[in-house]
PDB file of C-alpha atoms in Angstrom:
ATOM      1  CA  UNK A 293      11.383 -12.623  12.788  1.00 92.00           C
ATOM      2  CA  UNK A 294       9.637  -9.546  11.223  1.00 95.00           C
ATOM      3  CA  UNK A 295       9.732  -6.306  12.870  1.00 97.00           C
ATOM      4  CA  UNK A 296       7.325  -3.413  12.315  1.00 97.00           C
ATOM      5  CA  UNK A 297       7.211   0.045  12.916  1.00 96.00           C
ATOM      6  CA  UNK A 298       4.612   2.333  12.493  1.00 96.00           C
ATOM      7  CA  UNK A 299       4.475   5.944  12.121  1.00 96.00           C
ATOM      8  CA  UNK A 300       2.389   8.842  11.151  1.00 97.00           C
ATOM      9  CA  UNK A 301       0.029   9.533  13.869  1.00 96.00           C
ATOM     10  CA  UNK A 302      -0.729  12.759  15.407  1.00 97.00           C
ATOM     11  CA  UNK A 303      -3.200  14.632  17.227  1.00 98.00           C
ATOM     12  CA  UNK A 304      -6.075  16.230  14.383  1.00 98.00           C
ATOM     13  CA  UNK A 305      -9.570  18.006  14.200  1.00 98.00           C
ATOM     14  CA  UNK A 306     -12.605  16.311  13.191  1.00 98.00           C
ATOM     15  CA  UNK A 307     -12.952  15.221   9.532  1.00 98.00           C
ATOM     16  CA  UNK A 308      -9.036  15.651   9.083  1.00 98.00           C
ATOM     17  CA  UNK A 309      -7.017  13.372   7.554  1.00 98.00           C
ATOM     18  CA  UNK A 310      -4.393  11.353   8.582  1.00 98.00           C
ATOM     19  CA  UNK A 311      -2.044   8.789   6.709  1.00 98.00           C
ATOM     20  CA  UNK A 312       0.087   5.791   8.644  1.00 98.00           C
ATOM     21  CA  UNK A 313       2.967   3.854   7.374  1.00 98.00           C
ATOM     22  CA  UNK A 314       4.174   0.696   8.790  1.00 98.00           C
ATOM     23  CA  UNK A 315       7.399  -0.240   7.721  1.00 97.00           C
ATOM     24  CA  UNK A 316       8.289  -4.527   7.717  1.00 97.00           C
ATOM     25  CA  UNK A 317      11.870  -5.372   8.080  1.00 95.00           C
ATOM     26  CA  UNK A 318      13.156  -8.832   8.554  1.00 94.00           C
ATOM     27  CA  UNK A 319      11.820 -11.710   7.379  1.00 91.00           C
ATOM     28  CA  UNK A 320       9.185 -10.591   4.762  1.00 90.00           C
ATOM     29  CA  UNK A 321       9.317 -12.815   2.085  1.00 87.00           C
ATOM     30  CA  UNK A 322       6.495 -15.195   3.996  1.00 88.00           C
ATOM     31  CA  UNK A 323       4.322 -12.706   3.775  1.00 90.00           C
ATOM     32  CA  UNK A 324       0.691 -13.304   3.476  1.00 95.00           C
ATOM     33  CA  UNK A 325      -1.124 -10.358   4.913  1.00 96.00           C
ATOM     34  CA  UNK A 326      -1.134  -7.281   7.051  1.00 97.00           C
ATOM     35  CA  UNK A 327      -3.261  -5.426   8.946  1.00 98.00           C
ATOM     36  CA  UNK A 328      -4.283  -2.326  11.376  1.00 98.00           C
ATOM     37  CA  UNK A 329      -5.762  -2.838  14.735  1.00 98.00           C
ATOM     38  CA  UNK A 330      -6.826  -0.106  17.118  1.00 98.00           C
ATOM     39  CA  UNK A 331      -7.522   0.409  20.781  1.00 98.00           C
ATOM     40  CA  UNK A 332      -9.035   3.124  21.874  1.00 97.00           C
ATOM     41  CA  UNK A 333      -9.451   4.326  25.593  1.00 94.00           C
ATOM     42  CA  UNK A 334     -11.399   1.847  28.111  1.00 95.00           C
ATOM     43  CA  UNK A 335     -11.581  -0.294  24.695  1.00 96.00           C
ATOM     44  CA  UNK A 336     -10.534  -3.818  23.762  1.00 97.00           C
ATOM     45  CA  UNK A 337      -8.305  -3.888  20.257  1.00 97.00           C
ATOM     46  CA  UNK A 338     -10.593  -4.012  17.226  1.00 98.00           C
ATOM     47  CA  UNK A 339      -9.980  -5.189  14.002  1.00 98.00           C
ATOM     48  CA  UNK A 340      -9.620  -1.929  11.290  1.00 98.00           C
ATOM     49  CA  UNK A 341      -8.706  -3.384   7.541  1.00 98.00           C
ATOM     50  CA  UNK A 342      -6.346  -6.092   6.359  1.00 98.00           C
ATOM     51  CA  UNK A 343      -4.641  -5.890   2.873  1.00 97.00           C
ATOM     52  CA  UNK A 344      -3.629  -9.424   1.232  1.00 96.00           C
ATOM     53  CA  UNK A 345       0.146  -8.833   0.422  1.00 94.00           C
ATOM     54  CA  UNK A 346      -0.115 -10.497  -3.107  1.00 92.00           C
ATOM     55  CA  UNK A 347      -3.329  -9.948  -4.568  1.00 93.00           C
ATOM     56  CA  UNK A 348      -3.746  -6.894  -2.924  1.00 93.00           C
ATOM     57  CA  UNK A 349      -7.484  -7.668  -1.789  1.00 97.00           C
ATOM     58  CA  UNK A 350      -8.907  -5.592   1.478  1.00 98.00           C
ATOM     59  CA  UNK A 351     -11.133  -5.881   3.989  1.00 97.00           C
ATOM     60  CA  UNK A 352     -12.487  -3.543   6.341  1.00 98.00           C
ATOM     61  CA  UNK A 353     -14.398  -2.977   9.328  1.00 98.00           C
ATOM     62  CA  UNK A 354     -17.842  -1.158   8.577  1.00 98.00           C
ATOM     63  CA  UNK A 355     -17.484   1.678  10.687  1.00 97.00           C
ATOM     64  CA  UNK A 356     -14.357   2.755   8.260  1.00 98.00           C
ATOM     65  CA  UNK A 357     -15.709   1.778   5.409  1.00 98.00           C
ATOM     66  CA  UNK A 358     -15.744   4.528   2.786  1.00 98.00           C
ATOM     67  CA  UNK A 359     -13.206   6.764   4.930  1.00 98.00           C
ATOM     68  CA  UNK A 360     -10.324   4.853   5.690  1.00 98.00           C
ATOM     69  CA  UNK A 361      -8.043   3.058   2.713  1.00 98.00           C
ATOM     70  CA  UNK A 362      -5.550   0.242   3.109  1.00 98.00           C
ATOM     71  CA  UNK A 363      -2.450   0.062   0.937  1.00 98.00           C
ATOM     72  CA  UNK A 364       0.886  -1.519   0.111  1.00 96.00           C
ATOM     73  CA  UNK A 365       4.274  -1.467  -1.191  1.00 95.00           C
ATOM     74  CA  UNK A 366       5.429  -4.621  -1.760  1.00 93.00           C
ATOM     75  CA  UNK A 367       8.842  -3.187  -3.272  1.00 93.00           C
ATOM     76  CA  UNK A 368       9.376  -1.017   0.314  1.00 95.00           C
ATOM     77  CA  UNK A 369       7.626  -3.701   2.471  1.00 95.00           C
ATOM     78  CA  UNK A 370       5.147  -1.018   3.905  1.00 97.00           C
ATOM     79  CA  UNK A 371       1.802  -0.767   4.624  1.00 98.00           C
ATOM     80  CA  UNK A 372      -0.383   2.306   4.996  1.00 98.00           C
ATOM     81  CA  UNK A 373      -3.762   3.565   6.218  1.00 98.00           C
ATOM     82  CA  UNK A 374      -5.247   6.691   4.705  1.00 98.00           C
ATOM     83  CA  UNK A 375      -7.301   8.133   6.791  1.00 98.00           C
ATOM     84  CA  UNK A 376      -9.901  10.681   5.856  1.00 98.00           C
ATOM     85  CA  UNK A 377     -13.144  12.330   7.622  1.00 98.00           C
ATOM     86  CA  UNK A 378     -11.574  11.403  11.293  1.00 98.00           C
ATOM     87  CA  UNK A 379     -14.159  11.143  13.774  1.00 98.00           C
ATOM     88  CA  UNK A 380     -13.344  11.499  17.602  1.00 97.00           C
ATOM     89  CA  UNK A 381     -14.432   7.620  17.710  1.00 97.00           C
ATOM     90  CA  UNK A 382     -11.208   6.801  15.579  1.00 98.00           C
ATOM     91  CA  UNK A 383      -9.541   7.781  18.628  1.00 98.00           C
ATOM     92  CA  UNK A 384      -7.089   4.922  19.265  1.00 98.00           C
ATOM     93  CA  UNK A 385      -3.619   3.555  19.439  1.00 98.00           C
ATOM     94  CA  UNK A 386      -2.978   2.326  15.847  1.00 98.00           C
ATOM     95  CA  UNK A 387      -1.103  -1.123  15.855  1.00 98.00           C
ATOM     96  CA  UNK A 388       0.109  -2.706  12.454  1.00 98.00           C
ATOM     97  CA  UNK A 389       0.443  -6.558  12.653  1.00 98.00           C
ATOM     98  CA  UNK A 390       2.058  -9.319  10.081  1.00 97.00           C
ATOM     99  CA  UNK A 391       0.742 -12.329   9.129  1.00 95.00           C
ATOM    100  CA  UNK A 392       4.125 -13.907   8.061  1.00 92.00           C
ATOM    101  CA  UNK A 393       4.654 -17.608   9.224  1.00 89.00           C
ATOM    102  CA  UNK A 394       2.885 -20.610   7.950  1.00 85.00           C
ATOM    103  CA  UNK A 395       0.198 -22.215   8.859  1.00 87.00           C
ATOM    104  CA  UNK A 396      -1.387 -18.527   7.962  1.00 89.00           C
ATOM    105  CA  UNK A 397      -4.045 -17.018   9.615  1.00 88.00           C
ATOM    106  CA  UNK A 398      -3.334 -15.380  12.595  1.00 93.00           C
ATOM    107  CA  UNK A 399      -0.819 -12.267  12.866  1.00 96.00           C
ATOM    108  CA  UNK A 400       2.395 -13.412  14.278  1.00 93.00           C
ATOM    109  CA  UNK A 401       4.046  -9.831  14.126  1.00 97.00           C
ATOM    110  CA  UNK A 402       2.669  -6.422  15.929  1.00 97.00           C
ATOM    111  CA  UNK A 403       4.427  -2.964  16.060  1.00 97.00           C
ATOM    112  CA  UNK A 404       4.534  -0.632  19.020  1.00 97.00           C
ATOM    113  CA  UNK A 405       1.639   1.218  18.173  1.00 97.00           C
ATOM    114  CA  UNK A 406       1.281   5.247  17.597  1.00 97.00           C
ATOM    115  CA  UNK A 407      -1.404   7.328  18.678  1.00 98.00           C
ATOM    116  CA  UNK A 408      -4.340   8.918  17.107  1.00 98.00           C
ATOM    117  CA  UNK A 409      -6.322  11.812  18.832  1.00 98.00           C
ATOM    118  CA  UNK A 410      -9.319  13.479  16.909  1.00 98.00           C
ATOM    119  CA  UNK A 411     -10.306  16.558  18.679  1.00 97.00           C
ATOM    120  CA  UNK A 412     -14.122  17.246  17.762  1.00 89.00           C
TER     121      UNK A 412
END
């Protein structure tokens, strides 16, 4: 079992910045990749950026591309999303997820979430 928790969220003005962690406990040493979803209100989850855990390659959706920047720290087993030039459509709940048990390729571990309001 791996257990994440996120933090960092907040309530912000437009074109703010914002930075969350998401701190992996447990079994980590499977790790292949994690990753930030979002939901925002009336809205099904969306995919935000994944980070590959060893070779450190990203991916992102296009509507963050250029603002938002996916990290890691392999040594603290935390992720981050920095966050910069917030929009009031980044409004969301911000959910980390692990992808940590073979066969790979789907995330097996999510966090509770934590909240993200841009005020415009």
């Amino acid at each position: 079992q791996v257990q994440l928790v996120e933090s960092g969220g907040g309530l912000v003005q437009a074109g703010d910045s914002l930075r969350l962690s998401c701190a992996a406990t447990g079994r980590t040493f499977n790790m292949y990749s994690m990753a930030w979803f979002r939901q925002g209100p009336g809205k099904e989850r969306e995919f935000v950026a994944a980070i590959k855990w060893v070779r450190g390659m990203t991916n992102y959706r296009d509507s963050v591309k250029g603002r938002f920047t996916i990290s890691r720290d392999n040594a603290k087993n935390t992720v981050y999303l920095q966050m910069n030039s917030l929009k009031s459509e980044d409004t969301a709940v911000y959910y980390c997820a692990a992808d940590a048990e073979a066969p790979y390729g789907q995330y097996d571990y999510w966090g509770q979430g934590t909240q993200v309001t841009v005020s415009s």
